[in-house]
Short mmCIF file of N, CA and C in Angstrom, two decimals:
data_model
loop_
_atom_site.label_atom_id
_atom_site.label_comp_id
_atom_site.label_asym_id
_atom_site.label_seq_id
_atom_site.Cartn_x
_atom_site.Cartn_y
_atom_site.Cartn_z
N ASN A 23 30.14 -209.39 -93.26
CA ASN A 23 31.02 -210.53 -92.32
C ASN A 23 31.87 -211.23 -93.24
N GLY A 24 33.19 -211.38 -92.89
CA GLY A 24 34.25 -211.91 -93.32
C GLY A 24 34.18 -213.36 -93.12
N VAL A 25 34.58 -214.26 -94.11
CA VAL A 25 34.83 -215.84 -94.04
C VAL A 25 36.17 -216.53 -94.21
N TRP A 26 36.97 -217.05 -93.08
CA TRP A 26 38.35 -217.46 -93.35
C TRP A 26 38.52 -218.75 -94.18
N SER A 27 39.37 -218.52 -95.13
CA SER A 27 39.66 -219.78 -95.80
C SER A 27 40.33 -221.08 -94.95
N PRO A 28 39.51 -222.30 -95.06
CA PRO A 28 40.01 -223.36 -94.52
C PRO A 28 41.53 -223.94 -94.62
N THR A 29 42.10 -223.37 -95.62
CA THR A 29 43.60 -224.13 -95.57
C THR A 29 44.47 -222.99 -96.14
N SER A 30 44.38 -221.80 -95.64
CA SER A 30 45.10 -220.46 -95.69
C SER A 30 44.66 -219.48 -94.68
N GLN A 31 45.81 -218.78 -94.34
CA GLN A 31 45.49 -217.43 -93.52
C GLN A 31 44.93 -216.25 -94.10
N GLN A 32 43.87 -216.61 -95.04
CA GLN A 32 43.28 -215.38 -95.78
C GLN A 32 41.67 -215.46 -95.52
N LEU A 33 41.22 -214.10 -95.50
CA LEU A 33 39.89 -213.79 -95.40
C LEU A 33 39.25 -213.39 -96.43
N ALA A 34 38.06 -213.45 -96.75
CA ALA A 34 37.23 -213.17 -98.00
C ALA A 34 36.18 -212.44 -97.41
N PHE A 35 36.00 -211.54 -98.14
CA PHE A 35 34.84 -210.25 -97.23
C PHE A 35 34.30 -209.40 -98.43
N VAL A 36 33.23 -208.60 -98.24
CA VAL A 36 32.59 -207.84 -99.03
C VAL A 36 33.18 -206.24 -98.97
N SER A 37 33.31 -205.32 -99.44
CA SER A 37 33.64 -204.09 -99.26
C SER A 37 33.24 -203.33 -100.37
N ASN A 38 32.81 -201.98 -99.97
CA ASN A 38 32.25 -201.04 -101.10
C ASN A 38 33.16 -199.74 -101.22
N ASP A 39 34.38 -200.08 -100.92
CA ASP A 39 35.64 -199.13 -101.37
C ASP A 39 35.57 -198.83 -102.80
N SER A 40 35.37 -199.42 -103.36
CA SER A 40 35.57 -199.25 -105.11
C SER A 40 34.29 -198.68 -105.48
N GLY A 41 33.17 -198.60 -104.60
CA GLY A 41 31.72 -197.95 -105.00
C GLY A 41 30.90 -198.76 -104.98
N ASP A 42 31.33 -200.15 -105.52
CA ASP A 42 30.02 -201.24 -105.55
C ASP A 42 30.51 -202.36 -104.46
N ASP A 43 29.58 -202.96 -104.03
CA ASP A 43 29.77 -204.23 -103.48
C ASP A 43 30.64 -205.33 -103.98
N GLU A 44 31.70 -205.46 -103.72
CA GLU A 44 32.43 -206.43 -104.36
C GLU A 44 33.41 -207.29 -103.32
N ILE A 45 33.73 -208.60 -103.77
CA ILE A 45 34.28 -209.40 -102.83
C ILE A 45 35.74 -209.32 -102.97
N TRP A 46 36.63 -209.21 -101.86
CA TRP A 46 37.83 -209.08 -101.71
C TRP A 46 38.58 -210.12 -100.96
N VAL A 47 39.91 -210.40 -100.51
CA VAL A 47 40.52 -211.19 -100.11
C VAL A 47 41.94 -210.50 -99.44
N ALA A 48 42.19 -210.81 -98.30
CA ALA A 48 43.19 -210.51 -97.56
C ALA A 48 43.97 -211.50 -96.70
N ASN A 49 45.12 -211.05 -96.41
CA ASN A 49 45.98 -212.09 -95.54
C ASN A 49 45.32 -211.73 -93.87
N LEU A 50 45.50 -212.58 -93.18
CA LEU A 50 45.52 -212.84 -91.65
C LEU A 50 45.96 -211.30 -91.02
N ASP A 51 47.07 -210.75 -91.39
CA ASP A 51 47.40 -209.16 -90.84
C ASP A 51 47.07 -208.35 -91.56
N GLY A 52 46.05 -208.22 -92.64
CA GLY A 52 45.60 -207.34 -93.62
C GLY A 52 46.41 -206.85 -94.83
N SER A 53 47.33 -207.33 -94.58
CA SER A 53 48.26 -207.47 -95.89
C SER A 53 47.86 -208.02 -97.41
N GLU A 54 48.36 -207.69 -98.55
CA GLU A 54 47.90 -208.19 -99.73
C GLU A 54 46.33 -208.21 -100.02
N MET A 55 45.88 -207.12 -99.82
CA MET A 55 44.32 -206.90 -99.95
C MET A 55 44.30 -206.78 -101.38
N ARG A 56 43.14 -207.78 -101.98
CA ARG A 56 43.14 -208.04 -103.35
C ARG A 56 41.62 -207.74 -103.79
N GLN A 57 40.92 -207.07 -104.56
CA GLN A 57 39.67 -207.11 -105.07
C GLN A 57 39.37 -208.29 -106.12
N LEU A 58 38.49 -209.33 -106.00
CA LEU A 58 38.13 -210.33 -106.77
C LEU A 58 37.42 -210.24 -108.04
N THR A 59 36.30 -209.69 -107.22
CA THR A 59 35.04 -209.04 -108.63
C THR A 59 35.17 -207.69 -108.73
N SER A 60 34.45 -207.35 -109.83
CA SER A 60 34.37 -205.91 -110.48
C SER A 60 33.44 -205.81 -111.17
N SER A 61 32.46 -204.74 -110.66
CA SER A 61 31.24 -204.47 -111.70
C SER A 61 31.36 -204.09 -112.73
N ASN A 62 30.44 -204.23 -113.68
CA ASN A 62 30.24 -203.81 -115.38
C ASN A 62 30.28 -202.42 -114.70
N THR A 63 30.75 -201.32 -115.10
CA THR A 63 30.40 -199.88 -114.86
C THR A 63 30.28 -199.08 -115.78
N GLU A 64 30.37 -199.48 -116.75
CA GLU A 64 30.00 -198.97 -118.36
C GLU A 64 28.43 -199.38 -118.43
N PHE A 65 28.25 -200.55 -117.87
CA PHE A 65 26.87 -200.95 -118.03
C PHE A 65 25.97 -200.25 -116.98
N ASN A 66 26.28 -200.34 -115.92
CA ASN A 66 25.68 -199.59 -114.85
C ASN A 66 25.41 -198.22 -115.22
N ALA A 67 26.38 -197.68 -115.56
CA ALA A 67 26.31 -195.95 -116.03
C ALA A 67 25.17 -195.83 -117.17
N GLN A 68 24.88 -196.86 -118.06
CA GLN A 68 23.90 -196.57 -119.06
C GLN A 68 22.55 -197.06 -118.42
N GLU A 69 22.31 -197.45 -117.38
CA GLU A 69 21.26 -198.10 -116.89
C GLU A 69 20.57 -197.54 -115.61
N ILE A 70 21.35 -196.62 -115.16
CA ILE A 70 20.96 -195.77 -113.83
C ILE A 70 19.96 -194.98 -114.15
N GLY A 71 19.17 -194.81 -113.33
CA GLY A 71 17.66 -194.30 -113.29
C GLY A 71 16.41 -194.76 -114.26
N LYS A 72 16.70 -195.93 -114.90
CA LYS A 72 15.71 -196.80 -115.51
C LYS A 72 15.03 -197.80 -114.50
N ASP A 73 13.80 -198.00 -114.79
CA ASP A 73 12.96 -198.55 -113.75
C ASP A 73 13.39 -199.97 -113.66
N THR A 74 14.11 -200.46 -114.59
CA THR A 74 14.46 -201.87 -114.74
C THR A 74 16.03 -202.13 -114.15
N PHE A 75 16.59 -200.96 -113.72
CA PHE A 75 17.98 -201.09 -113.36
C PHE A 75 18.08 -201.80 -112.18
N VAL A 76 19.17 -202.85 -112.23
CA VAL A 76 19.49 -203.50 -110.94
C VAL A 76 21.07 -203.23 -110.68
N PRO A 77 21.23 -202.66 -109.95
CA PRO A 77 22.77 -202.52 -109.54
C PRO A 77 23.39 -203.74 -109.32
N GLU A 78 24.97 -203.67 -109.81
CA GLU A 78 25.46 -205.06 -109.53
C GLU A 78 26.04 -205.29 -107.91
N LEU A 79 25.83 -206.18 -107.59
CA LEU A 79 26.32 -206.75 -106.17
C LEU A 79 27.01 -207.84 -106.39
N ASN A 80 27.80 -208.29 -105.40
CA ASN A 80 28.52 -209.24 -105.54
C ASN A 80 28.95 -209.40 -104.20
N LYS A 81 28.24 -210.63 -103.46
CA LYS A 81 28.27 -210.55 -102.02
C LYS A 81 28.31 -212.27 -101.53
N TYR A 82 28.37 -212.11 -100.11
CA TYR A 82 28.16 -213.98 -99.68
C TYR A 82 29.03 -215.08 -100.01
N PRO A 83 30.31 -214.19 -99.77
CA PRO A 83 31.50 -215.36 -100.47
C PRO A 83 31.57 -216.58 -99.38
N SER A 84 31.95 -217.82 -99.91
CA SER A 84 31.95 -219.14 -99.05
C SER A 84 33.37 -219.73 -99.83
N TRP A 85 34.12 -220.23 -98.74
CA TRP A 85 35.23 -220.78 -99.42
C TRP A 85 34.95 -222.62 -99.91
N SER A 86 35.35 -222.91 -100.68
CA SER A 86 35.19 -224.46 -100.77
C SER A 86 36.06 -225.15 -99.66
N PRO A 87 35.95 -226.54 -99.60
CA PRO A 87 36.64 -227.39 -98.31
C PRO A 87 38.28 -226.78 -98.52
N ASP A 88 38.41 -227.05 -99.91
CA ASP A 88 40.24 -227.83 -100.28
C ASP A 88 40.61 -225.96 -100.31
N GLY A 89 40.00 -224.93 -100.22
CA GLY A 89 40.48 -223.23 -100.32
C GLY A 89 40.84 -222.78 -101.59
N GLN A 90 40.46 -223.74 -102.73
CA GLN A 90 40.77 -223.49 -104.11
C GLN A 90 39.66 -222.63 -104.92
N GLN A 91 38.41 -222.50 -104.24
CA GLN A 91 37.47 -221.78 -105.01
C GLN A 91 36.22 -221.46 -103.99
N ILE A 92 36.04 -220.00 -104.44
CA ILE A 92 34.95 -219.19 -103.58
C ILE A 92 33.41 -219.37 -104.57
N VAL A 93 32.59 -219.56 -103.64
CA VAL A 93 31.33 -219.24 -104.19
C VAL A 93 30.33 -218.07 -103.53
N PHE A 94 29.55 -217.55 -104.61
CA PHE A 94 29.34 -216.12 -104.09
C PHE A 94 27.89 -215.78 -104.82
N ALA A 95 27.06 -214.74 -104.25
CA ALA A 95 25.92 -214.55 -104.99
C ALA A 95 26.09 -213.20 -105.78
N SER A 96 25.71 -212.86 -107.12
CA SER A 96 26.07 -211.85 -107.72
C SER A 96 24.64 -211.31 -108.34
N THR A 97 24.31 -210.21 -108.64
CA THR A 97 23.46 -209.59 -109.13
C THR A 97 23.88 -208.94 -111.04
N ARG A 98 24.75 -209.62 -111.44
CA ARG A 98 25.26 -209.18 -112.50
C ARG A 98 24.31 -210.04 -113.95
N THR A 99 23.62 -210.68 -113.51
CA THR A 99 22.81 -211.31 -114.43
C THR A 99 21.31 -210.33 -114.42
N GLY A 100 21.05 -209.69 -113.58
CA GLY A 100 20.05 -209.12 -113.23
C GLY A 100 19.10 -209.17 -111.93
N ASN A 101 19.37 -210.54 -111.60
CA ASN A 101 18.80 -211.09 -110.38
C ASN A 101 20.02 -211.81 -109.62
N TYR A 102 19.96 -212.01 -108.21
CA TYR A 102 20.68 -212.87 -107.69
C TYR A 102 20.89 -214.12 -108.17
N GLN A 103 22.25 -214.79 -108.57
CA GLN A 103 22.48 -215.70 -108.99
C GLN A 103 23.61 -216.31 -108.41
N LEU A 104 23.89 -217.60 -108.11
CA LEU A 104 25.34 -218.45 -107.60
C LEU A 104 26.10 -218.36 -108.57
N TRP A 105 27.07 -217.79 -108.21
CA TRP A 105 28.44 -217.58 -108.95
C TRP A 105 29.75 -218.43 -108.63
N ILE A 106 30.67 -218.88 -108.83
CA ILE A 106 32.04 -219.55 -108.60
C ILE A 106 33.20 -219.18 -109.43
N MET A 107 34.46 -218.82 -108.53
CA MET A 107 35.73 -218.39 -108.94
C MET A 107 36.48 -219.17 -108.52
N ASN A 108 37.81 -219.11 -109.20
CA ASN A 108 39.24 -219.47 -108.26
C ASN A 108 39.04 -218.77 -107.26
N ALA A 109 40.29 -219.04 -106.16
CA ALA A 109 40.36 -218.11 -105.32
C ALA A 109 41.23 -216.75 -105.24
N ASP A 110 41.90 -216.90 -106.79
CA ASP A 110 42.45 -215.79 -107.17
C ASP A 110 41.60 -214.79 -107.85
N GLY A 111 40.30 -214.99 -108.23
CA GLY A 111 39.29 -214.11 -108.55
C GLY A 111 39.34 -214.91 -110.08
N SER A 112 39.67 -215.45 -110.71
CA SER A 112 39.77 -215.96 -111.98
C SER A 112 38.72 -216.96 -112.36
N ASP A 113 38.52 -217.36 -113.39
CA ASP A 113 37.08 -218.13 -114.02
C ASP A 113 36.04 -217.95 -113.34
N GLN A 114 35.47 -216.86 -113.43
CA GLN A 114 33.95 -216.38 -112.73
C GLN A 114 32.98 -217.01 -113.57
N ARG A 115 32.21 -217.97 -113.12
CA ARG A 115 31.22 -218.35 -113.89
C ARG A 115 30.07 -218.91 -113.23
N LEU A 116 28.78 -218.66 -113.81
CA LEU A 116 27.57 -218.99 -113.03
C LEU A 116 27.46 -220.46 -112.92
N LEU A 117 27.32 -220.66 -111.52
CA LEU A 117 27.13 -221.96 -111.25
C LEU A 117 25.97 -222.94 -112.02
N MET A 118 24.72 -222.25 -111.74
CA MET A 118 23.65 -222.75 -112.14
C MET A 118 22.64 -222.03 -113.08
N GLY A 119 22.30 -222.64 -114.11
CA GLY A 119 21.85 -221.89 -115.09
C GLY A 119 22.21 -222.13 -116.52
N TRP A 120 21.69 -221.18 -117.46
CA TRP A 120 22.17 -221.16 -118.95
C TRP A 120 22.24 -220.19 -119.41
N GLU A 121 23.27 -219.85 -120.28
CA GLU A 121 23.23 -218.76 -121.12
C GLU A 121 23.88 -217.61 -120.18
N ASN A 122 24.30 -218.07 -118.71
CA ASN A 122 24.64 -216.92 -118.12
C ASN A 122 23.30 -216.17 -117.54
N TRP A 123 22.10 -216.94 -117.26
CA TRP A 123 20.83 -216.15 -116.75
C TRP A 123 20.23 -217.20 -116.29
N THR A 124 19.52 -217.26 -115.16
CA THR A 124 18.07 -218.08 -114.77
C THR A 124 17.53 -216.89 -114.30
N PRO A 125 15.68 -217.32 -114.56
CA PRO A 125 14.73 -216.70 -113.74
C PRO A 125 14.47 -216.39 -112.55
N TYR A 126 15.32 -217.36 -111.64
CA TYR A 126 15.06 -217.20 -110.36
C TYR A 126 16.37 -216.55 -109.15
N ASN A 127 16.06 -216.19 -107.90
CA ASN A 127 17.02 -215.42 -107.26
C ASN A 127 17.38 -216.49 -106.31
N ASP A 128 18.69 -216.53 -106.34
CA ASP A 128 19.53 -217.39 -105.12
C ASP A 128 20.52 -216.60 -104.58
N TRP A 129 20.63 -216.71 -103.08
CA TRP A 129 21.84 -216.10 -102.60
C TRP A 129 22.29 -216.74 -101.17
N ALA A 130 23.14 -215.88 -100.73
CA ALA A 130 23.84 -216.65 -99.54
C ALA A 130 24.11 -218.00 -99.51
N PRO A 131 25.13 -218.33 -100.51
CA PRO A 131 25.72 -219.64 -100.59
C PRO A 131 26.38 -219.94 -99.49
N VAL A 132 26.65 -221.26 -98.98
CA VAL A 132 27.64 -221.87 -97.94
C VAL A 132 28.02 -223.20 -98.40
N TRP A 133 29.49 -223.24 -98.54
CA TRP A 133 29.90 -224.37 -98.84
C TRP A 133 30.32 -225.20 -97.62
N VAL A 134 29.80 -226.29 -97.59
CA VAL A 134 29.79 -227.30 -96.35
C VAL A 134 30.57 -228.62 -96.48
N LYS A 135 31.53 -228.54 -95.46
CA LYS A 135 32.35 -229.95 -95.50
C LYS A 135 31.86 -230.98 -94.72
N TYR A 136 31.72 -232.16 -95.42
CA TYR A 136 31.31 -233.11 -94.45
C TYR A 136 32.56 -234.21 -94.19
N LEU A 137 32.75 -234.48 -92.86
CA LEU A 137 33.75 -235.28 -92.44
C LEU A 137 33.33 -236.74 -92.93
N ASP A 138 32.37 -237.33 -92.74
CA ASP A 138 32.33 -238.64 -93.45
C ASP A 138 31.76 -238.78 -94.82
N PRO A 139 31.91 -239.86 -95.53
CA PRO A 139 31.56 -239.81 -96.85
C PRO A 139 29.87 -240.11 -96.54
N PRO A 140 29.39 -239.66 -97.78
CA PRO A 140 27.90 -239.91 -97.85
C PRO A 140 27.50 -241.17 -97.78
N GLN A 141 26.53 -241.72 -97.08
CA GLN A 141 26.13 -243.33 -97.05
C GLN A 141 24.89 -243.15 -98.11
N PRO A 142 25.16 -244.66 -98.85
CA PRO A 142 23.95 -244.86 -99.52
C PRO A 142 22.62 -244.96 -99.19
N VAL A 143 21.59 -244.58 -99.59
CA VAL A 143 20.16 -244.58 -99.09
C VAL A 143 19.58 -245.84 -99.45
N ASN A 144 19.07 -246.66 -98.79
CA ASN A 144 18.28 -248.06 -98.87
C ASN A 144 16.98 -247.86 -99.09
#
């Protein structure tokens, strides 16, 4: 399933046209398709067939309310982690964790926009 940008006529979606599950964006009319994530195919090739091999998947994109960033889930650390990147695919970084790894599985992030500011708890 694709997700529409809240600020532009773009759709972020997952495709395996490149051979791996990657995040892509395209304009509303289907033009300017761009692949934002790219699996480490060299690493994957060395690990295929091993019991510990986890193929790299990049899935579940969700736009920030201002349309400037995309949060997504990736297995590039060996298990599902939440990652964030700029809307053009640059500056991909782990959202939570240390040294680009955590022992926990996280997936299917959703960016939520609240219309009212948070109220203090009494």
